[in-house]
Tab-separated table of C-alpha atoms and ligand atoms in Angstrom:
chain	number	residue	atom	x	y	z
A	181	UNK	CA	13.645	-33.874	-192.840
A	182	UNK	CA	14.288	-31.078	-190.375
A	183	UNK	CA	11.417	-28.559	-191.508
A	184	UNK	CA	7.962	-28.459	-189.740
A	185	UNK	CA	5.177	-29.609	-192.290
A	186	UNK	CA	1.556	-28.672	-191.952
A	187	UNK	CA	1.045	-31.319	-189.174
A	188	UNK	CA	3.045	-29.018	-187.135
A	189	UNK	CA	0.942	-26.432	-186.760
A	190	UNK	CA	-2.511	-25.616	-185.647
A	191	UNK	CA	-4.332	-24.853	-189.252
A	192	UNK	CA	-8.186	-25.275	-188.334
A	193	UNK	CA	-10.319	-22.518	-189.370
A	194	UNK	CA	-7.480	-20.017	-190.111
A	195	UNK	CA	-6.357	-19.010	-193.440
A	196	UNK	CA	-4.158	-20.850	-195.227
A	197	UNK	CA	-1.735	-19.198	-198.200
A	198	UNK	CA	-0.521	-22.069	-199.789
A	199	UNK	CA	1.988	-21.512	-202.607
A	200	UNK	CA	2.014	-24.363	-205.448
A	201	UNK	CA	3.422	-25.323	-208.662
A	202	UNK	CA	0.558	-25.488	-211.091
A	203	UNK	CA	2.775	-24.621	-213.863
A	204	UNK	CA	1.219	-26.550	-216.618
A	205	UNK	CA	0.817	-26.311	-220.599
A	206	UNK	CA	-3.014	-26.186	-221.991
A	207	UNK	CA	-3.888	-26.882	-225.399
A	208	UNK	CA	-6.765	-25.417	-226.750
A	209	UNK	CA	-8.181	-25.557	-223.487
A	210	UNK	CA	-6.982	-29.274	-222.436
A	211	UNK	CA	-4.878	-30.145	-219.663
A	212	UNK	CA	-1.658	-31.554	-221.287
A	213	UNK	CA	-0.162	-33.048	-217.932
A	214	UNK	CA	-1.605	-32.448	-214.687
A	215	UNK	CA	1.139	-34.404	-212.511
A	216	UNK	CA	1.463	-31.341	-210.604
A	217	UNK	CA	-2.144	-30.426	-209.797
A	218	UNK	CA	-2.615	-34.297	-208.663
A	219	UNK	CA	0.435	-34.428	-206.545
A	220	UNK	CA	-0.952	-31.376	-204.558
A	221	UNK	CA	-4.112	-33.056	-203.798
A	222	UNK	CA	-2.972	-34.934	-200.320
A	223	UNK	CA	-2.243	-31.522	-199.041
A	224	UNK	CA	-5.538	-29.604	-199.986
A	225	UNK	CA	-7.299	-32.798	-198.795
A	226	UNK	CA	-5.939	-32.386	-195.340
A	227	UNK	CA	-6.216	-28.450	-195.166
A	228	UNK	CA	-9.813	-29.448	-196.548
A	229	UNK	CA	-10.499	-31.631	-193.583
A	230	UNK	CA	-8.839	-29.510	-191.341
A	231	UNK	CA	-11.578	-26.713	-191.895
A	232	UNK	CA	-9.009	-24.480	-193.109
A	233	UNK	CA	-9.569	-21.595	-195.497
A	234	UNK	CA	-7.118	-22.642	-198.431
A	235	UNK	CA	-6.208	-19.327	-200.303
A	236	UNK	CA	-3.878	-21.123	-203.252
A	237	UNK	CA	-1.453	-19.020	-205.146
A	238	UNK	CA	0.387	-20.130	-208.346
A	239	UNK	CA	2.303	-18.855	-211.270
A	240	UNK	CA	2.081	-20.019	-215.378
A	241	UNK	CA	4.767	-19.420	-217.202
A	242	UNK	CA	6.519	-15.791	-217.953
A	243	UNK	CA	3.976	-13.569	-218.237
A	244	UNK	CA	6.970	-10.911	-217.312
A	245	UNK	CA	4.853	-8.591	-214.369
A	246	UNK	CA	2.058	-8.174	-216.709
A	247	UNK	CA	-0.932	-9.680	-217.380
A	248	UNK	CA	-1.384	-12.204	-219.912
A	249	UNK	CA	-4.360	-13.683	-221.462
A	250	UNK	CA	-3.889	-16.709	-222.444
A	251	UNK	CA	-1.525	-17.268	-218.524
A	252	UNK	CA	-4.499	-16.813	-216.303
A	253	UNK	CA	-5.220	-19.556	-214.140
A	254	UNK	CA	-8.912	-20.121	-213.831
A	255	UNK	CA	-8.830	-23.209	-216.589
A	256	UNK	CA	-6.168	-24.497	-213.884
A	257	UNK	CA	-9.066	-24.169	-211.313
A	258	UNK	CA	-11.228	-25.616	-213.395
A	259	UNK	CA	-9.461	-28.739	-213.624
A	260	UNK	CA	-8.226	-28.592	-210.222
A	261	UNK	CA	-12.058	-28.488	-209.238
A	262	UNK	CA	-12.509	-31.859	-211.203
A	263	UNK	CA	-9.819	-34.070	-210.059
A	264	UNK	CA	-10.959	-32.908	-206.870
A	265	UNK	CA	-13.901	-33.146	-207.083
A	266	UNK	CA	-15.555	-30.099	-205.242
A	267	UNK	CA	-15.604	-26.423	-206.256
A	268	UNK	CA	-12.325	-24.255	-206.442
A	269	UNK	CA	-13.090	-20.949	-206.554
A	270	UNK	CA	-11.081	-18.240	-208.602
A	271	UNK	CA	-10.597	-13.860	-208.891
A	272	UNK	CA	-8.752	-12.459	-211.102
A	273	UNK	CA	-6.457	-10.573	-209.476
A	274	UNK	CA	-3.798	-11.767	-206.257
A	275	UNK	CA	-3.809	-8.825	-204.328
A	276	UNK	CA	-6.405	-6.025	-203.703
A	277	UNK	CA	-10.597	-5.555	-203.060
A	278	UNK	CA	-11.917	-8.440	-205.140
A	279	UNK	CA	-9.046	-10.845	-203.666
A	280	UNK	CA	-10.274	-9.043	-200.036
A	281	UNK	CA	-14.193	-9.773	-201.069
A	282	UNK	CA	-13.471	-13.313	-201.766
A	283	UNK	CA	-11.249	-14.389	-198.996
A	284	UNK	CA	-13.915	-12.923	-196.219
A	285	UNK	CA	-16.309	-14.579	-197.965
A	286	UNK	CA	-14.516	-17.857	-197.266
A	287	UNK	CA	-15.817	-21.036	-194.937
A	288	UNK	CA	-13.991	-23.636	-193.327
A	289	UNK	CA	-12.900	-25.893	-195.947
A	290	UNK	CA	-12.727	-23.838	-198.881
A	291	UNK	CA	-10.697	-22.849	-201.952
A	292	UNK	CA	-9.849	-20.434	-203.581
A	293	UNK	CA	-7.341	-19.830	-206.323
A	294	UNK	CA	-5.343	-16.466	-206.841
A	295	UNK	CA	-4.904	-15.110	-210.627
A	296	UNK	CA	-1.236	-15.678	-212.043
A	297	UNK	CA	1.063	-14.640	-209.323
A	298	UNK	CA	3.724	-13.419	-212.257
A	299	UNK	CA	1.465	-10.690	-213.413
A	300	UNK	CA	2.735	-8.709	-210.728
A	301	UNK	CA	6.513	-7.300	-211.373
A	302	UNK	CA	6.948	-7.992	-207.383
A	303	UNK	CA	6.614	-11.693	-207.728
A	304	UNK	CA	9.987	-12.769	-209.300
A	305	UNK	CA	11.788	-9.483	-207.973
A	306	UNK	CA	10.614	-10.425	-204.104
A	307	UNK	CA	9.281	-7.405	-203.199
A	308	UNK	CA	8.829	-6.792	-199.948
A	309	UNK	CA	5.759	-4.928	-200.280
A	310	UNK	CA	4.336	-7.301	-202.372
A	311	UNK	CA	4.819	-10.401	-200.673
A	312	UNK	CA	3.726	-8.490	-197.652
A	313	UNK	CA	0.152	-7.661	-199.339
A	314	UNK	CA	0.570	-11.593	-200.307
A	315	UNK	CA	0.847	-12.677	-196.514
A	316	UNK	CA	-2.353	-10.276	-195.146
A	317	UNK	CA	-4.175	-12.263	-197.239
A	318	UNK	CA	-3.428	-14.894	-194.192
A	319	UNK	CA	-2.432	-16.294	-191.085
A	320	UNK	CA	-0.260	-18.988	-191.944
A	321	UNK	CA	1.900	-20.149	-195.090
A	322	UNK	CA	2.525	-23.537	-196.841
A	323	UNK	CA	4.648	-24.213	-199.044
A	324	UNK	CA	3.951	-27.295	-201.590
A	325	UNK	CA	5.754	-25.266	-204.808
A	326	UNK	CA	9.116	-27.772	-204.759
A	327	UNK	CA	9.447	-26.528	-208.278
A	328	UNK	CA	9.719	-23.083	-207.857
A	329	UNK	CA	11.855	-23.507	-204.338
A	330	UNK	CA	14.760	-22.271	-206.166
A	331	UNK	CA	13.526	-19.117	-207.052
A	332	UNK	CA	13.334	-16.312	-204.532
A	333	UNK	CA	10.282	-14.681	-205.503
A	334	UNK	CA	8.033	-12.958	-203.169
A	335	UNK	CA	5.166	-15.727	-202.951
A	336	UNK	CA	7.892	-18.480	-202.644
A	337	UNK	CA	10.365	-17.261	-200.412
A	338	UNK	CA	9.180	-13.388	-199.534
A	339	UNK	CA	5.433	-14.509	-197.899
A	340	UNK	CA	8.061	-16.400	-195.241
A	341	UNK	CA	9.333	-13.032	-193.188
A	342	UNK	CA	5.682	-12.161	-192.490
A	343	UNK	CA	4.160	-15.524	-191.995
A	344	UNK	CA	4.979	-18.763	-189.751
A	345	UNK	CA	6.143	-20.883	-193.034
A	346	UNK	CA	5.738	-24.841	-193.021
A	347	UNK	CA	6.103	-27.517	-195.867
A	348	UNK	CA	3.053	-29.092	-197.297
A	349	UNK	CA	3.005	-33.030	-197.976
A	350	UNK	CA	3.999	-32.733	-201.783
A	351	UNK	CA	7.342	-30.651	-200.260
A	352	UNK	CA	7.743	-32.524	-197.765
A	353	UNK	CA	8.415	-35.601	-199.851
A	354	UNK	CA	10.224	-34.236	-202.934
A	355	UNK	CA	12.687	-32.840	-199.373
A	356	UNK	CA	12.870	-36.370	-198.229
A	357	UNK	CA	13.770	-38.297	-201.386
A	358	UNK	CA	15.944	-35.903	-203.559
A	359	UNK	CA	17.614	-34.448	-200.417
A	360	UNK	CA	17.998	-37.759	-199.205
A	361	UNK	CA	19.659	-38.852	-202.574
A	362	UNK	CA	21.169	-35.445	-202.827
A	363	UNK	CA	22.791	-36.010	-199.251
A	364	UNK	CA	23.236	-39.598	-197.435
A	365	UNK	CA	20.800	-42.184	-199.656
A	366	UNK	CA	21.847	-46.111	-198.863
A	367	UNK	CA	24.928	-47.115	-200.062
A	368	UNK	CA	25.825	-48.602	-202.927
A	369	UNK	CA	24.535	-45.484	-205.290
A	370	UNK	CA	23.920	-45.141	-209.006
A	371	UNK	CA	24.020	-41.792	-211.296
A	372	UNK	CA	22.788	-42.064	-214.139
A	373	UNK	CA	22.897	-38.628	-216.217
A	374	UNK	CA	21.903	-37.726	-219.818
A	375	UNK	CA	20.302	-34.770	-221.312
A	376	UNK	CA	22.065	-32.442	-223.553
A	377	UNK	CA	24.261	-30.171	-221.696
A	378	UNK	CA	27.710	-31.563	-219.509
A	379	UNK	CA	27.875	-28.752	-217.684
A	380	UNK	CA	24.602	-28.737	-215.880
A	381	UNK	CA	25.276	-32.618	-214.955
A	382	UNK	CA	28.881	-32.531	-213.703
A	383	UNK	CA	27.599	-30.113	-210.997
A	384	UNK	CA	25.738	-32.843	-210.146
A	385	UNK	CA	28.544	-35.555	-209.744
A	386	UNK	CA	30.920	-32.759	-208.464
A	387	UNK	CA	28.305	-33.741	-205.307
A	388	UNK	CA	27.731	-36.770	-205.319
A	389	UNK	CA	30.832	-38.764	-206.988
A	390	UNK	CA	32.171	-39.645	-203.162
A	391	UNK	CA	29.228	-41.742	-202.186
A	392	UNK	CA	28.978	-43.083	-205.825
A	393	UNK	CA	29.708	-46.718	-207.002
A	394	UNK	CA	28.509	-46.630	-210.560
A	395	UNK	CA	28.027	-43.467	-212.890
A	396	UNK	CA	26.214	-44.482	-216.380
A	397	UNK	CA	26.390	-41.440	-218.805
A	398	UNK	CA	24.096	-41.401	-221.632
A	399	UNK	CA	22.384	-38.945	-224.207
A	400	UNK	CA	24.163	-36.100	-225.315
A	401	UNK	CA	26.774	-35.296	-222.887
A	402	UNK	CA	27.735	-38.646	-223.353
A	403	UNK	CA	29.458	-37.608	-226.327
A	404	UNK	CA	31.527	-35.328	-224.629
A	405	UNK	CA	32.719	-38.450	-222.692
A	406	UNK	CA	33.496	-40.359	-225.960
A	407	UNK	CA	35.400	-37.599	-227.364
A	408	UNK	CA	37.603	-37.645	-224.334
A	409	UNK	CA	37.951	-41.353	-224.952
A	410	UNK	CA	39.262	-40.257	-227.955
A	411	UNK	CA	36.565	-41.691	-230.194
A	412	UNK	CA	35.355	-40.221	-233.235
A	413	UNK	CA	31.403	-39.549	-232.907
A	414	UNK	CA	30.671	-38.388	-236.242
A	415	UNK	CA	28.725	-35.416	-236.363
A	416	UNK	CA	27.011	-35.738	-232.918
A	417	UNK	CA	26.637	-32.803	-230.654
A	418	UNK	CA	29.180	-32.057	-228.216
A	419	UNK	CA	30.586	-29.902	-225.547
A	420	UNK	CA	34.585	-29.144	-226.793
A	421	UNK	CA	35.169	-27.238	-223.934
A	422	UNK	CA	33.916	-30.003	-221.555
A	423	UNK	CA	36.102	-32.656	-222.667
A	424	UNK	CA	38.688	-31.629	-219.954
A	425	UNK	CA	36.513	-32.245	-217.243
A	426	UNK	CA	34.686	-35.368	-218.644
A	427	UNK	CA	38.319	-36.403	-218.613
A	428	UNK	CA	38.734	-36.144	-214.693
A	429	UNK	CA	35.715	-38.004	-214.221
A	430	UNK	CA	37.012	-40.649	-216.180
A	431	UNK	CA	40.695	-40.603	-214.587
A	432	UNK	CA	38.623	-40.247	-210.984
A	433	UNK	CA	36.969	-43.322	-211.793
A	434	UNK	CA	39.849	-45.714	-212.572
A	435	UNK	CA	41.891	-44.826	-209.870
A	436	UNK	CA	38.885	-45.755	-207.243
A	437	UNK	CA	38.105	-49.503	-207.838
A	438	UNK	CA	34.667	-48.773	-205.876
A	439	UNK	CA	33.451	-46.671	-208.330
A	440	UNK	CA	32.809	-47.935	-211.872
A	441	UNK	CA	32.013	-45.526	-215.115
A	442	UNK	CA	29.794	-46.999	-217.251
A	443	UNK	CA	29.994	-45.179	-220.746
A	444	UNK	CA	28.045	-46.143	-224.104
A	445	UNK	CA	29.485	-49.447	-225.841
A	446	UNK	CA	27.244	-49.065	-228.840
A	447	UNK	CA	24.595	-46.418	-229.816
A	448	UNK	CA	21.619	-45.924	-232.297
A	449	UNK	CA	22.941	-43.401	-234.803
A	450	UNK	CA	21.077	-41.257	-237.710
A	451	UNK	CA	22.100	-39.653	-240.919
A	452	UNK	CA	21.300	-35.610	-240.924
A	453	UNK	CA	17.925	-36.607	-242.743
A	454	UNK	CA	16.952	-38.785	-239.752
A	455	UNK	CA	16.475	-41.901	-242.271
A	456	UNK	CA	19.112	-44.427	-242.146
A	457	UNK	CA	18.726	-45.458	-238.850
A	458	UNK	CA	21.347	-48.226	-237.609
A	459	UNK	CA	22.955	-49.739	-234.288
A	460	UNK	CA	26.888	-48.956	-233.934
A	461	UNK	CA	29.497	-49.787	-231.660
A	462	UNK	CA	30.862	-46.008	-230.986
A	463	UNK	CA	34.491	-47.190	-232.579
A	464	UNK	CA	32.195	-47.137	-236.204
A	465	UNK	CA	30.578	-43.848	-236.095
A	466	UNK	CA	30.409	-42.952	-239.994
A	467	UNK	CA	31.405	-38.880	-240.897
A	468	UNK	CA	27.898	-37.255	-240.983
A	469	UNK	CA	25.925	-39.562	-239.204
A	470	UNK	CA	24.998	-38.608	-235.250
A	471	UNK	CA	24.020	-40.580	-231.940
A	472	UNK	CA	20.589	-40.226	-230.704
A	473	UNK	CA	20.180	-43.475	-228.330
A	474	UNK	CA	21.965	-45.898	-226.293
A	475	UNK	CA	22.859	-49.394	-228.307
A	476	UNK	CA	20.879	-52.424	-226.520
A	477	UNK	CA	24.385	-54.051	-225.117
A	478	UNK	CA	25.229	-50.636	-223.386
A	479	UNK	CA	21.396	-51.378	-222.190
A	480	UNK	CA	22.200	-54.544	-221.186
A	481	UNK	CA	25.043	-53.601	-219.045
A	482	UNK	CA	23.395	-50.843	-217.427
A	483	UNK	CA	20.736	-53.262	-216.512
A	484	UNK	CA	23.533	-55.958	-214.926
A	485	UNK	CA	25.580	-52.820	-212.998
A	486	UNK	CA	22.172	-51.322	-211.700
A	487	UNK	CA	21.234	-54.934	-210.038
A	488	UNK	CA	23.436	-54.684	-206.852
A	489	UNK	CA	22.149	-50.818	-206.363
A	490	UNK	CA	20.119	-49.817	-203.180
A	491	UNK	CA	19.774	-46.074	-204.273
A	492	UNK	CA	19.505	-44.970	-208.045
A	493	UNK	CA	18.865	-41.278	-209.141
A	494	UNK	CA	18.214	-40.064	-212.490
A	495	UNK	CA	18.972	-37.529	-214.454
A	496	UNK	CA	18.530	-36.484	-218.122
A	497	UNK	CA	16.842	-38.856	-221.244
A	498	UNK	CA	19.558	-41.607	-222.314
A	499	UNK	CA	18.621	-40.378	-226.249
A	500	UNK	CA	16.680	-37.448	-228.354
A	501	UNK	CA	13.661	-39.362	-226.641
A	502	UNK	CA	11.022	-36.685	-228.307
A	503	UNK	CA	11.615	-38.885	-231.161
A	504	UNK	CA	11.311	-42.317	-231.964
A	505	UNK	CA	12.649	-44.661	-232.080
A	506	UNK	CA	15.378	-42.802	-229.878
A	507	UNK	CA	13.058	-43.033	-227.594
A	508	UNK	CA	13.727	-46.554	-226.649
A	509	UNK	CA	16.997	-46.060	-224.554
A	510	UNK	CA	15.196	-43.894	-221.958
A	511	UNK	CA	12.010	-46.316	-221.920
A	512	UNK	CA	14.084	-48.758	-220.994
A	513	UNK	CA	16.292	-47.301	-218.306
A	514	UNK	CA	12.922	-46.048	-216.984
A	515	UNK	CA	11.444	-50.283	-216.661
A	516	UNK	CA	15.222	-51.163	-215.373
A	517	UNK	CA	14.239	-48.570	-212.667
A	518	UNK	CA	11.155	-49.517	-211.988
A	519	UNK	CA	11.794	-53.390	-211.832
A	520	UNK	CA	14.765	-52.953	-209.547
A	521	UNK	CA	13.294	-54.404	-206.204
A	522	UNK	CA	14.309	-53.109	-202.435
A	523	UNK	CA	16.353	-50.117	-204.010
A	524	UNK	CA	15.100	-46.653	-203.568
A	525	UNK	CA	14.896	-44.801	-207.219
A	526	UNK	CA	14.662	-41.531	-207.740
A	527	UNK	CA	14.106	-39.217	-211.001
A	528	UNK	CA	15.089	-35.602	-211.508
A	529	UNK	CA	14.574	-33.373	-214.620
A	530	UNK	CA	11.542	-32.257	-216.872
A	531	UNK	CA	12.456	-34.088	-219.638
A	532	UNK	CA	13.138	-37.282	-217.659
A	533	UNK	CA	9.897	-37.479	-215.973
A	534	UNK	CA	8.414	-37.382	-219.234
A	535	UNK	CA	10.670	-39.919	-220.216
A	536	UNK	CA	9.474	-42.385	-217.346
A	537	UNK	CA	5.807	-40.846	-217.968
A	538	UNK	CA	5.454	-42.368	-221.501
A	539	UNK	CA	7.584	-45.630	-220.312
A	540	UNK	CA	4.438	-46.093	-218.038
A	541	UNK	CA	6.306	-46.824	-214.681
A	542	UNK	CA	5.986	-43.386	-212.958
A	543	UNK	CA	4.089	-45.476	-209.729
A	544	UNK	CA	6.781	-48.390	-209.543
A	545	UNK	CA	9.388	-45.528	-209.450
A	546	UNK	CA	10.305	-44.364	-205.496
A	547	UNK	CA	9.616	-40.784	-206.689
A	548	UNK	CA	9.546	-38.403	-209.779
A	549	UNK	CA	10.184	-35.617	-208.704
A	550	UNK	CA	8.085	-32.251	-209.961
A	551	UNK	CA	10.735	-29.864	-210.095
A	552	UNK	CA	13.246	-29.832	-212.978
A	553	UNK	CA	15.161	-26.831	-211.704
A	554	UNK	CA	14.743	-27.181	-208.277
A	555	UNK	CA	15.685	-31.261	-208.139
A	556	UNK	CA	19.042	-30.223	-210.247
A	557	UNK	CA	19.980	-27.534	-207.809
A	558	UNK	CA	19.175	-30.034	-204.929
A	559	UNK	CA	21.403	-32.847	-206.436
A	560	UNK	CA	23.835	-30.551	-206.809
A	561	UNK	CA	23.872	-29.653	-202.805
A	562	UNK	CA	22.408	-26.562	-203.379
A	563	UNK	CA	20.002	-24.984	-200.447
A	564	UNK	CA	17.091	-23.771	-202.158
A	565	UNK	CA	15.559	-20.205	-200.763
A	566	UNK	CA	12.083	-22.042	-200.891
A	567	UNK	CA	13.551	-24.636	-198.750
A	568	UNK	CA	15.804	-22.693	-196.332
A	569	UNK	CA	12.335	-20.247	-195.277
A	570	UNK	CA	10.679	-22.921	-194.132
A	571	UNK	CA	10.549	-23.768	-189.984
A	572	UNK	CA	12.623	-25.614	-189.116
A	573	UNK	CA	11.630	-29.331	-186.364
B	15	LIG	P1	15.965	-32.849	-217.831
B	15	LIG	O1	14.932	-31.838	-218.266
B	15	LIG	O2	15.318	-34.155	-217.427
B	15	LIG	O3	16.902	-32.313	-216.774
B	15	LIG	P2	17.794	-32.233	-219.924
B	15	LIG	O4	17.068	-30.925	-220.094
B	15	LIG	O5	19.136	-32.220	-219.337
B	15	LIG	O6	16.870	-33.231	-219.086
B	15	LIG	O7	17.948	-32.948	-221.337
B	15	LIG	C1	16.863	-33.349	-222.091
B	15	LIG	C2	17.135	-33.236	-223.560
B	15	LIG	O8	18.305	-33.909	-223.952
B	15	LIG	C3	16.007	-33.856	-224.320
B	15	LIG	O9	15.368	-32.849	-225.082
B	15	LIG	C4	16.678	-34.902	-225.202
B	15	LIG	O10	16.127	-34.993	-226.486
B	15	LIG	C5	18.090	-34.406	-225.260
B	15	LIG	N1	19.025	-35.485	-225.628
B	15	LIG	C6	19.340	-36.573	-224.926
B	15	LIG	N2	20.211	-37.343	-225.616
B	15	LIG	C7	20.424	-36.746	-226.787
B	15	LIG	C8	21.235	-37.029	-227.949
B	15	LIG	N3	21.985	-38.122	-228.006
B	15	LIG	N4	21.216	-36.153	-228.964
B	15	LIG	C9	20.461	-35.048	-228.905
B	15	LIG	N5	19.693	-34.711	-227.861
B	15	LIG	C10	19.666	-35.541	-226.811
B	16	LIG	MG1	15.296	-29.992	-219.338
């Protein structure tokens, strides 16, 4: 990676603004995943021991420039504070005198957490005068928010014109596996995409299809595929206007002989009630009935193609895994990823690191990636703003 990280720079006893992604879901109070707040921890660790003044600033959700009860963050500093296990201070407010009272206050080695950065209207619209308020609060800025690094908002991007900007360690890995994937990973490469919408995830081979040897499609836009294959697929969801393009893919792929399409041999299918549950090859989709999951032979063969592979990435659930048991196609491709030895494996996509999160192999997994938006973009070769303001080696 060619941006400067916090071992870069000189951080001891100055004040650190460190933007994060702390964007998690409470309920009633509780925590529902805190994959985020842990994977931050390495970096306030070493600002910790660096006797720097950590002055953390995050968003929750879309509290639209106002403030928002129920969006504040101190229960995030709460739990920050335990899995940390020393006190993480919080105000309620980002800018102004009890934000000015708190940070003077500050010794070497504390934190403190700002209120809900998306209370003010300046956040998302990167206002200058906002983010430079922001950056006074400091004297240097690091960046560990990979999931908000596609959004040019005045904490993520803005802080950057007034401040020497540098990637923290959670960054600076989600930069070195997905753009490594996203750019030159070791050859032979897998894709494997799912989720619901084709258009999101041909972006995504539109990038990387040249370095590709195997492409498995799964999940919903799968369909899409099968349609183009001419197969009837019942009253499962598809994209009409996508068939075209999952065409190309497929013509693409049999005139290269080094790059193989793998598409679904037989699925798990449902009737509109959701009871009569069976396993079909996708030439016997009854009228009415819909996929939800990947059959176990189109398992099986996605198991066998993925053996060879020395880089795999991710993206999209295989099936409507909220459910089960369509849940089963996704746990699975999640264990073939984790048991595949000496080949790096990466995972992009909200819904797929859940996927791999209740498959229970997140830590034999390379790296899951904590940013939906901001791993498709990447995959897709996009530069993201909260990348490109970063220092560069
Ligand atoms: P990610 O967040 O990982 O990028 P997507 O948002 O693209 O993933 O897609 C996830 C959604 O796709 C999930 O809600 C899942 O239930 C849905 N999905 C996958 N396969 C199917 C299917 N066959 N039928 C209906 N929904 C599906
Ligand atoms: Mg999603």
């Amino acid at each position: 990676m060619n941006k400067k990280t916090v071992r870069d720079i000189d951080v001891a006893g100055k004040r650190v603004f460190l933007r994060v992604d702390y964007n998690v879901q409470f309920d009633e109070g509780e925590i529902l995943d805190d994959y985020r707040l842990r994977e931050s921890i390495p970096t306030l660790e070493y600002l910790i021991e660096q006797g720097a003044k950590t002055i953390i600033c995050a968003h929750r959700g879309r509290p639209g420039g106002k403030v928002v009860e129920e969006l504040r963050n101190e229960p995030v500093a709460k739990h920050l504070a335990t899995l940390i296990g020393r006190e993480v201070k919080s105000v309620t407010d980002c800018v102004g005198p009890e934000v000015d009272a708190a940070v003077a206050a500050m010794q070497p080695g504390d934190l403190l957490l700002l209120e809900n950065v998306r209370f003010y209207a300046g956040e998302e619209a990167n206002d200058p005068q906002f983010a430079k308020q922001l950056a006074a609060l400091a004297d240097v800025f690091v960046s560990d928010a990979f999931g908000t690094a596609h959004r040019a908002h005045a904490s993520v991007v803005g802080v950057g014109y007034y401040l020497p900007a540098v990637a923290g360690f959670l960054m600076e890995r989600e930069l070195e596996y997905v753009g490594r994937v996203a750019t030159d990973g070791e050859k032979p490469l897998a894709v494997i995409l799912g989720g619901a919408k084709v258009s999101d995830k041909l972006a995504i081979l539109k990038n990387l299809v040249d370095r590709a040897a195997l492409i498995c499609v799964g999940g919903g836009i799968a369909n899409t595929f099968l349609r183009a294959q001419g197969i009837d697929v019942g009253a499962s969801l598809y994209e009409a206007d996508r068939i075209q393009d999952a065409y190309e893919v497929m013509r693409l792929a049999s005139s290269r002989n080094d790059l193989r399409l793998l598409m679904p041999t037989d699925v798990v299918i449902a009737d509109a009630a959701g009871t009569r549950i069976n396993t079909v090859s996708v030439n016997r989709i009854p009228p009415g009935f819909r996929i939800l999951d990947l059959g176990r032979r189109t398992l099986e063969d996605m198991r066998e193609a993925l053996a060879p592979m020395k880089t795999v990435v991710w993206n999209g659930p295989v099936g409507f895994f909220e459910r089960e048991p369509f849940d089963r196609g996704s746990i699975e491709v999640a264990r073939m990823l984790a048991d595949l030895v000496g080949a790096m494996t990466v995972v992009g996509g909200g819904e797929t690191a859940a996927a791999v999160a209740k498959a229970g192999v997140a830590q034999h997994i390379s790296h899951v990636s904590t940013g939906g938006g901001a791993s498709l973009e990447m995959l897709q070769g996009i530069m993201l703003p909260g990348v490109e303001i970063l220092r560069d080696k």
